[in-house]
GROMACS .gro file of C-alpha atoms in nm:
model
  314
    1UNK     CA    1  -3.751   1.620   5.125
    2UNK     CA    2  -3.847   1.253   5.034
    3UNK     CA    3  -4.167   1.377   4.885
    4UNK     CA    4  -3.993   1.610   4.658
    5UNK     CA    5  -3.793   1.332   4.504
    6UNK     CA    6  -4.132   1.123   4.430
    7UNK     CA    7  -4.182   1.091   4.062
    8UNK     CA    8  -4.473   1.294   3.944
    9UNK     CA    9  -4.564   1.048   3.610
   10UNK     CA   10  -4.721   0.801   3.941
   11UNK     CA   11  -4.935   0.632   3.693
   12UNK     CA   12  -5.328   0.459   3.769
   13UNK     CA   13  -5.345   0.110   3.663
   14UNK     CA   14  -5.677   0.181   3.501
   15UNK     CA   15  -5.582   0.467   3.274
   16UNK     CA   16  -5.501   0.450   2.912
   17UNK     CA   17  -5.216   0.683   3.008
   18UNK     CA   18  -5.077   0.474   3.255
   19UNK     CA   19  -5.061   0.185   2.977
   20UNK     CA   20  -4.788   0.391   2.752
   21UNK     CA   21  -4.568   0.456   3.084
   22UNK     CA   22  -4.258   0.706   3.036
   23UNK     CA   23  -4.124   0.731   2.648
   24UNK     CA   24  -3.815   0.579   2.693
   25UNK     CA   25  -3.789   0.311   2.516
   26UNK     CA   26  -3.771  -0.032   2.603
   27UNK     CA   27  -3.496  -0.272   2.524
   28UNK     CA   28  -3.650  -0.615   2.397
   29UNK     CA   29  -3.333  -0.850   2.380
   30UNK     CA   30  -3.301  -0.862   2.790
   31UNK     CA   31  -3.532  -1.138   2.893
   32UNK     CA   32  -3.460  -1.389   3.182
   33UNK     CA   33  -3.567  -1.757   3.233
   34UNK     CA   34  -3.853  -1.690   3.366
   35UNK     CA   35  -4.009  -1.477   3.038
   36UNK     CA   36  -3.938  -1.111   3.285
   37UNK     CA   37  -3.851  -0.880   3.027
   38UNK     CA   38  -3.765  -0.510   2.983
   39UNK     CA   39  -4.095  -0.486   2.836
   40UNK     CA   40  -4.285  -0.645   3.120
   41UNK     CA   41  -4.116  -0.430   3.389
   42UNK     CA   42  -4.263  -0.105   3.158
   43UNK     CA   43  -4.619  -0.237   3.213
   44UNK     CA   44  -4.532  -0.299   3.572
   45UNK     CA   45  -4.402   0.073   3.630
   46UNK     CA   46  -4.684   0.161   3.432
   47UNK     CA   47  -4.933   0.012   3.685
   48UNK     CA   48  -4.794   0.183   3.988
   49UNK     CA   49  -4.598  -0.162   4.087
   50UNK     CA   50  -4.307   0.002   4.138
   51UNK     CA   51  -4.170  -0.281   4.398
   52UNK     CA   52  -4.243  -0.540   4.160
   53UNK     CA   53  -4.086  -0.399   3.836
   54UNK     CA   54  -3.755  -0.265   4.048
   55UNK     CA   55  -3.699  -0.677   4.160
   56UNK     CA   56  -3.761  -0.780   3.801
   57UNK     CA   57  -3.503  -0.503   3.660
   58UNK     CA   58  -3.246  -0.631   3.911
   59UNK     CA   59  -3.335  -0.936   3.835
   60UNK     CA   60  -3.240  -0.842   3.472
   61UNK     CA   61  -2.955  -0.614   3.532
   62UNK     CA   62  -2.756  -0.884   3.679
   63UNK     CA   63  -2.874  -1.165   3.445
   64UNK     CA   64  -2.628  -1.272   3.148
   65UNK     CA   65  -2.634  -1.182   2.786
   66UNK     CA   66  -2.764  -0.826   2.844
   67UNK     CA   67  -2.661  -0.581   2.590
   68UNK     CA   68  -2.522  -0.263   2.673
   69UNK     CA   69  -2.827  -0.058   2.498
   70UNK     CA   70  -3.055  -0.317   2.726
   71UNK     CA   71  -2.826  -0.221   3.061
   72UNK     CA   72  -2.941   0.147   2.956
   73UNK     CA   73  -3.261   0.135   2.931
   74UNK     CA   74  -3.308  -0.141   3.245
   75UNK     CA   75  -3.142   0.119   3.467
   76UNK     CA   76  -3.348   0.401   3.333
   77UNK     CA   77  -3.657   0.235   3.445
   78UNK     CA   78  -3.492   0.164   3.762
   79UNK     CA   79  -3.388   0.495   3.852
   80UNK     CA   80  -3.796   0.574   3.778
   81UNK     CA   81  -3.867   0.319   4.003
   82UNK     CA   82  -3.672   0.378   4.279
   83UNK     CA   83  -3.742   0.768   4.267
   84UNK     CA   84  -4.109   0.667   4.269
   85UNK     CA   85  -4.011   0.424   4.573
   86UNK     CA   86  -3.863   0.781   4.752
   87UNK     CA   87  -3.523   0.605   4.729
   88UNK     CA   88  -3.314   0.881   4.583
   89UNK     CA   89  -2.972   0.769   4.624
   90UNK     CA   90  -3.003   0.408   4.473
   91UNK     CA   91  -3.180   0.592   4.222
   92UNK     CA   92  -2.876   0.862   4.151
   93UNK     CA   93  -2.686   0.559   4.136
   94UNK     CA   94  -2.893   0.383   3.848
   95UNK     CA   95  -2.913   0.712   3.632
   96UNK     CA   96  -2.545   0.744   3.701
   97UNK     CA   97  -2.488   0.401   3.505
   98UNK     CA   98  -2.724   0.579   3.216
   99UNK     CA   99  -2.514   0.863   3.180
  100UNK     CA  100  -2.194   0.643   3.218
  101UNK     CA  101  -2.283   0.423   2.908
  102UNK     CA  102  -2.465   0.703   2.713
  103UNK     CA  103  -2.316   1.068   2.840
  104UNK     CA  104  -2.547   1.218   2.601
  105UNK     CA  105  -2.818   1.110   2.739
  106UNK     CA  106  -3.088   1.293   2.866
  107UNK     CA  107  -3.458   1.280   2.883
  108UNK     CA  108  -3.680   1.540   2.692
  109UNK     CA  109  -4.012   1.687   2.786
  110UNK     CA  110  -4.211   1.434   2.629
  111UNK     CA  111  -4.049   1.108   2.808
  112UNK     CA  112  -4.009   1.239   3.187
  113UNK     CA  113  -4.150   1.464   3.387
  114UNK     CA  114  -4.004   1.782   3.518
  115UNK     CA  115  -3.859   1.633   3.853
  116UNK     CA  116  -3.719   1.338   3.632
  117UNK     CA  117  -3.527   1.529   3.435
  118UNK     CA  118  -3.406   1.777   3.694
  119UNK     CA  119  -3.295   1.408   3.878
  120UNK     CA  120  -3.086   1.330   3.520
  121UNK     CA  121  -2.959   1.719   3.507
  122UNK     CA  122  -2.798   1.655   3.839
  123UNK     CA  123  -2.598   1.370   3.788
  124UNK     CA  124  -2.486   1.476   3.454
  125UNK     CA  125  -2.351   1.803   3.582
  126UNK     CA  126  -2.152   1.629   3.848
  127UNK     CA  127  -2.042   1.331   3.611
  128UNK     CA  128  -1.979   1.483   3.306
  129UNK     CA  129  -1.631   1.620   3.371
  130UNK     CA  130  -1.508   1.313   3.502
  131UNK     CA  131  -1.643   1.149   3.205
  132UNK     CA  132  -1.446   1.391   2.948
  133UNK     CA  133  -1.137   1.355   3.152
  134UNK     CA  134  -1.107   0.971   3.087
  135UNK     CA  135  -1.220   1.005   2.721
  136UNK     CA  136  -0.961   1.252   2.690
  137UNK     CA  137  -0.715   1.001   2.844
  138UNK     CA  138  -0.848   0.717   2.604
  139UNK     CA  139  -0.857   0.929   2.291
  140UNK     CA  140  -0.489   1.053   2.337
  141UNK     CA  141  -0.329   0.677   2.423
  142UNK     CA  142  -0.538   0.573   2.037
  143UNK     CA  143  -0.351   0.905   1.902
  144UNK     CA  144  -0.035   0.800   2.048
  145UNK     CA  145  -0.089   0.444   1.896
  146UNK     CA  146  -0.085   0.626   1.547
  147UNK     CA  147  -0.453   0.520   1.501
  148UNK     CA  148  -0.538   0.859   1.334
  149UNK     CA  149  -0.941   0.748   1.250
  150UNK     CA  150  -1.054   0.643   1.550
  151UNK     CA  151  -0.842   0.900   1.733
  152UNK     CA  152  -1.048   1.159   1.531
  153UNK     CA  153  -1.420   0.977   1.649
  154UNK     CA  154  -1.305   1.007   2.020
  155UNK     CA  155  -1.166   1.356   1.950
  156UNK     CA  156  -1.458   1.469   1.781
  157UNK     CA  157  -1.689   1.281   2.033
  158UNK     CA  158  -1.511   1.497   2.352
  159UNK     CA  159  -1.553   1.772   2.183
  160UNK     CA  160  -1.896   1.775   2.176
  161UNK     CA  161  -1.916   1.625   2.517
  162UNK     CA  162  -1.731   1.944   2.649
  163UNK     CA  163  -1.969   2.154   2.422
  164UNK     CA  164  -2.302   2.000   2.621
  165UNK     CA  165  -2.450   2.289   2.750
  166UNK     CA  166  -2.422   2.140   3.110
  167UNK     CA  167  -2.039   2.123   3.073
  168UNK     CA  168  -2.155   2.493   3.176
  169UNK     CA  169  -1.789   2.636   2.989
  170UNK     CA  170  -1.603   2.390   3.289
  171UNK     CA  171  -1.259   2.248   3.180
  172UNK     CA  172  -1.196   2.521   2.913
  173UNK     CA  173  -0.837   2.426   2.860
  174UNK     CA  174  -0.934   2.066   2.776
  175UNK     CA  175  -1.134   2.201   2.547
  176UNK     CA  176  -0.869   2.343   2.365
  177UNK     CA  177  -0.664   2.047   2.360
  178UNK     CA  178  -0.922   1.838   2.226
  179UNK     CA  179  -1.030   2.061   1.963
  180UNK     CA  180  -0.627   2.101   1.884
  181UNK     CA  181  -0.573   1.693   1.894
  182UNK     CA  182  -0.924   1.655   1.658
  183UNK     CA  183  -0.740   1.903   1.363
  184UNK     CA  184  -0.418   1.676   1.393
  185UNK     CA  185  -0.609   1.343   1.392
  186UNK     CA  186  -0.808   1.481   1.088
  187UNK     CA  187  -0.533   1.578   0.899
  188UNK     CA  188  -0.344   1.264   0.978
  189UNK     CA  189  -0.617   1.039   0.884
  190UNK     CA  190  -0.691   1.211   0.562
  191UNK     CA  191  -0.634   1.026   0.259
  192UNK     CA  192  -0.319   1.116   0.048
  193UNK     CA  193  -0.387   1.342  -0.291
  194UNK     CA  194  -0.416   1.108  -0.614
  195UNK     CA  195  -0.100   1.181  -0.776
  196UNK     CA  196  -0.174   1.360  -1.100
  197UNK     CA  197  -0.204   1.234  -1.464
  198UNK     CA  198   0.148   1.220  -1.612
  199UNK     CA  199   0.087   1.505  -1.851
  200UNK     CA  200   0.194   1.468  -2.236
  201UNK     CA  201   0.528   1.591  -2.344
  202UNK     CA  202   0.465   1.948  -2.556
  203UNK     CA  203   0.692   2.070  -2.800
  204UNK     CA  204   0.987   2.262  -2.741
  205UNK     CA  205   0.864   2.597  -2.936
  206UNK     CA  206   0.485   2.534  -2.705
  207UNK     CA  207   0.712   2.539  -2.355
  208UNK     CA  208   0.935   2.813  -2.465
  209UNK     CA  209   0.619   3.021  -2.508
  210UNK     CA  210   0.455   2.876  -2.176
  211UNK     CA  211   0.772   2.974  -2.002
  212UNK     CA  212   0.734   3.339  -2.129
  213UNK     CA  213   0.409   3.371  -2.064
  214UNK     CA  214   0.478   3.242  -1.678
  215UNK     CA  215   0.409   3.547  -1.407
  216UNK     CA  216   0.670   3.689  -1.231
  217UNK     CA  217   0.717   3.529  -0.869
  218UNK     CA  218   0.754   3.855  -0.655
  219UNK     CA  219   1.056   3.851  -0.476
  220UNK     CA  220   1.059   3.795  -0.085
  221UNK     CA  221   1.310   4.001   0.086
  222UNK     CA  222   1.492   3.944   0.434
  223UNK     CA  223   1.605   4.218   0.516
  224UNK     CA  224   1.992   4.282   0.391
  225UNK     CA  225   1.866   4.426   0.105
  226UNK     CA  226   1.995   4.826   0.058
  227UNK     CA  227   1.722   5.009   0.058
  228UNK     CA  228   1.483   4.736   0.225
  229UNK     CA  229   1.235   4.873   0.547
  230UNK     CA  230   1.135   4.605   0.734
  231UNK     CA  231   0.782   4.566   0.815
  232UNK     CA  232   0.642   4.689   1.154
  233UNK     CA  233   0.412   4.484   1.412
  234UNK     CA  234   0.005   4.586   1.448
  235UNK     CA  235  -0.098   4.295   1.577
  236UNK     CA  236   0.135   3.971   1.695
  237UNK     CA  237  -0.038   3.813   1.981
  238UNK     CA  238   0.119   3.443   2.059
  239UNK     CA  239  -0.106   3.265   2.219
  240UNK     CA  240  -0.113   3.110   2.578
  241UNK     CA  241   0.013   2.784   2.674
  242UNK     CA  242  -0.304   2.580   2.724
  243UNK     CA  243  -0.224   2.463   3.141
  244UNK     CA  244  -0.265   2.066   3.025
  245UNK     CA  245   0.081   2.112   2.907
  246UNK     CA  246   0.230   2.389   3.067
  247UNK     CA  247   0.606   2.199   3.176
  248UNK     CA  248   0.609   1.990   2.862
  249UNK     CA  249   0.691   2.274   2.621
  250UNK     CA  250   1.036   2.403   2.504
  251UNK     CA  251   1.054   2.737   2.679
  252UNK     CA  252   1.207   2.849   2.303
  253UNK     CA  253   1.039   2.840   1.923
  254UNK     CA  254   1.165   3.017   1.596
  255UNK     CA  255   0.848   3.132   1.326
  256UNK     CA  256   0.935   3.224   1.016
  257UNK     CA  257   0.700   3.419   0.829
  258UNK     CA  258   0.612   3.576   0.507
  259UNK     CA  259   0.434   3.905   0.528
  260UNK     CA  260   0.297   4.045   0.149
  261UNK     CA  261   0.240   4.385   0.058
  262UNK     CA  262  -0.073   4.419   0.221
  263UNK     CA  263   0.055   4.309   0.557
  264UNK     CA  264  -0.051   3.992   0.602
  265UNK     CA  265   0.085   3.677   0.700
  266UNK     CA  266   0.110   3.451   0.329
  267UNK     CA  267   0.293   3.171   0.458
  268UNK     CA  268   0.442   3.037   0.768
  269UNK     CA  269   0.715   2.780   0.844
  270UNK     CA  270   0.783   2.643   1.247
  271UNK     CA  271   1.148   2.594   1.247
  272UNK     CA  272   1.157   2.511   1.640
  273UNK     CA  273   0.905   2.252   1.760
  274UNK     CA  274   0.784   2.364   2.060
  275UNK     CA  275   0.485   2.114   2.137
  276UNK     CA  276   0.267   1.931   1.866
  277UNK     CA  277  -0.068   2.133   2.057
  278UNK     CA  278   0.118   2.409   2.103
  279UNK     CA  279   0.252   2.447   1.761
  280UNK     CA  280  -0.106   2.414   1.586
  281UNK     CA  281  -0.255   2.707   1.805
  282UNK     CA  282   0.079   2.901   1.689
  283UNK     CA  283   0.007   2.842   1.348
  284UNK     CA  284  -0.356   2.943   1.405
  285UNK     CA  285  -0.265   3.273   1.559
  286UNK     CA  286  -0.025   3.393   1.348
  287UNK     CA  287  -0.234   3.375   1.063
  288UNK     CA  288  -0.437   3.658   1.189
  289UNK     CA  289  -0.127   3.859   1.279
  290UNK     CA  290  -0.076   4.230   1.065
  291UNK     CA  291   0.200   4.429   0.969
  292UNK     CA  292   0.255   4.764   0.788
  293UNK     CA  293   0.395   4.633   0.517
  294UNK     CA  294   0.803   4.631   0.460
  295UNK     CA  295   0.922   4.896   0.174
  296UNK     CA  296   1.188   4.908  -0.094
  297UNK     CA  297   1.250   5.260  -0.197
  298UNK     CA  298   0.896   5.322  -0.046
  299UNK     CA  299   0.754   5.083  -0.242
  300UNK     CA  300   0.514   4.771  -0.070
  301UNK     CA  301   0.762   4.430  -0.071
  302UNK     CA  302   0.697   4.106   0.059
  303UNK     CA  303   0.976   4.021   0.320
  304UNK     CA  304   1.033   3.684   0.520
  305UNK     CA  305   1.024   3.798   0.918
  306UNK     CA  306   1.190   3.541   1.154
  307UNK     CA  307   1.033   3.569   1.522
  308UNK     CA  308   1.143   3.467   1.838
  309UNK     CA  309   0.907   3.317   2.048
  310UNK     CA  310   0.956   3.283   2.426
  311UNK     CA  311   0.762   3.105   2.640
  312UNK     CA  312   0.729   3.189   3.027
  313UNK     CA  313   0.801   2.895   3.288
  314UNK     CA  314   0.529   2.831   3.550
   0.00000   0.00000   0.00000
C-alpha cells in the first residue's frame, strides 16, 4: 500500500527534467529569515530532497506574512513531498488546505502525475460538499444583509462549485436553491432603468389622431361573462418544494394567471407569498403551463385563471 502512494514524478538530481520539478507554480513573496523560499523548496523537491524541502515548507507555512496564494502553493509542494516521503495522511491533510483555500483547484496532466492527481481527486470528492454547504451558509447571511452584489459572486461562485463534475450530481436540492437565490441576487443588484426623456408636448389634433390610431387592448375575461368557456388544463405541473425549505413554506398560495388565445400563460401575478425560493420556481413553472384556450361564443378569448396552490406537509 505505501508504495502505491509514492509519487511517480521522483525526480534525478542530474536531469534537466528534474530541474523544472512539477508545473505548479511557485509563490515568490513567502521567504523566511534565513533566504528559504517557495522557490528554493521547488529545486529541493526537484532534486529528490524531499526531507529537506518538507522542513523548509513548514518552516514557511508557519512563518508570518505569508499570503494566502503563497499558503497554496507551499502546501501543494508539501503534499508532493510528503506523498514522495510515503506519508499519505499528512499529505491528504496538506492537499486538503489546497482545496480549502482554492476548491477549484486541481492539477492537470501536465503539472502532476497520474497518482498525484488521483491523491487531489480524492480529497476533493470528500471535501467538496462540505465546502458548498458553508458557502451556501455565507452567501445567504450576505443576501440576508441586503448586499445584493456580492450575494450574486458567492451565488454564482456555488453554483459552479456544485456544477464541478466531482460534485458527481450530490446535493441536488442545494443546487436548486442556489441557482434560485443567484436569479434574486441578480435581479436585486441590477441597476434601475434610466427614466426616459420627458417627451415634447404634441398638439391636440396630433394626439387625437395617435389615440385613434392606438390598437385595441383585447379584453381579458374571468369568467362571469354569459357566454364565456373557461379554459381547460394540458399541462399545470407545480413544482416540488426543494427539501432545504420544506417546513418554512405556507402550506397555501393563490396564482393568478392570464392565459391568451393560444393557450399560453401571458402574464402571471403571486397574490399569496408562499416562500421567496419557492415563489421564483412557481413563476418558472407556470410559464411553461398550457391550456385549450377559453371561448366566447366559440371564439378564442384571453381569460384571467386564479389557481389554488396547495402544498403537502412533510
Amino acid at each position: 500500500m505505501k508504495s502505491l502512494l509514492i509519487v511517480v514524478f521522483v525526480l534525478s538530481a542530474a536531469s534537466p527534467a528534474a530541474a523544472q520539478g512539477p508545473a505548479f507554480s511557485p509563490g515568490i513573496g513567502a521567504t523566511r529569515g534565513d533566504g528559504g523560499s517557495i522557490t528554493t523548496a521547488r529545486e529541493l523537491y526537484a532534486s529528490a530532497r524531499y526531507d529537506e524541502a518538507l522542513a523548509l515548507l513548514n518552516g514557511l507555512k508557519t512563518g508570518e506574512g505569508s499570503q494566502a496564494s503563497d499558503l497554496k502553493t507551499i502546501e501543494q509542494y508539501r503534499s508532493l513531498c510528503l506523498l514522495a516521503l510515503g506519508r499519505a495522511d499528512e499529505a491528504e491533510s496538506a492537499i486538503a488546505a489546497v482545496v480549502t483555500v482554492d476548491p477549484f483547484f486541481a492539477p492537470t496532466e501536465s503539472e502532476a502525475s497520474p497518482r498525484v492527481r488521483a491523491a487531489f481527486s480524492d480529497v476533493r470528492k470528500k471535501l467538496l460538499p462540505g465546502i458548498a454547504a458553508s458557502s451556501y451558509t455565507a452567501a445567504k447571511q450576505t443576501f440576508d444583509r441586503k448586499e445584493p452584489a456580492a450575494a450574486e459572486r458567492m451565488f454564482r461562485d456555488l453554483v459552479r462549485l456544485l456544477d464541478d463534475p466531482q460534485m458527481n450530481g450530490r446535493l441536488a436540492d442545494l443546487r436548486v436553491l442556489a441557482g434560485g437565490f443567484l436569479d434574486l441576487a441578480t435581479a436585486a443588484a441590477a441597476p434601475p432603468p434610466a427614466p426616459e426623456p420627458a417627451s415634447k408636448p404634441e398638439p391636440a389634433r396630433t394626439e387625437a389622431r395617435a389615440v385613434r390610431a392606438a390598437p385595441a387592448i383585447p379584453t381579458v375575461y374571468g369568467g362571469e361573462e354569459p357566454g364565456i368557456v373557461a379554459p381547460v388544463v394540458l399541462r399545470q405541473q407545480v413544482p416540488n418544494i426543494p427539501a432545504a425549505i420544506i417546513g418554512m413554506t405556507k402550506e397555501r398560495g393563490m396564482l393568478d394567471v392570464t392565459i391568451d388565445e393560444q393557450g399560453r400563460v401571458i402574464a402571471m401575478t403571486l397574490r399569496t407569498v408562499i416562500h421567496p425560493l419557492y415563489d421564483s420556481l412557481l413563476l418558472t413553472s407556470a410559464r411553461d403551463w398550457k391550456y385549450r384556450p377559453a371561448t366566447l361564443n366559440g371564439v378564442p378569448v384571453r381569460f384571467k385563471k386564479i389557481i389554488q396552490i396547495s402544498l403537502p406537509r412533510r
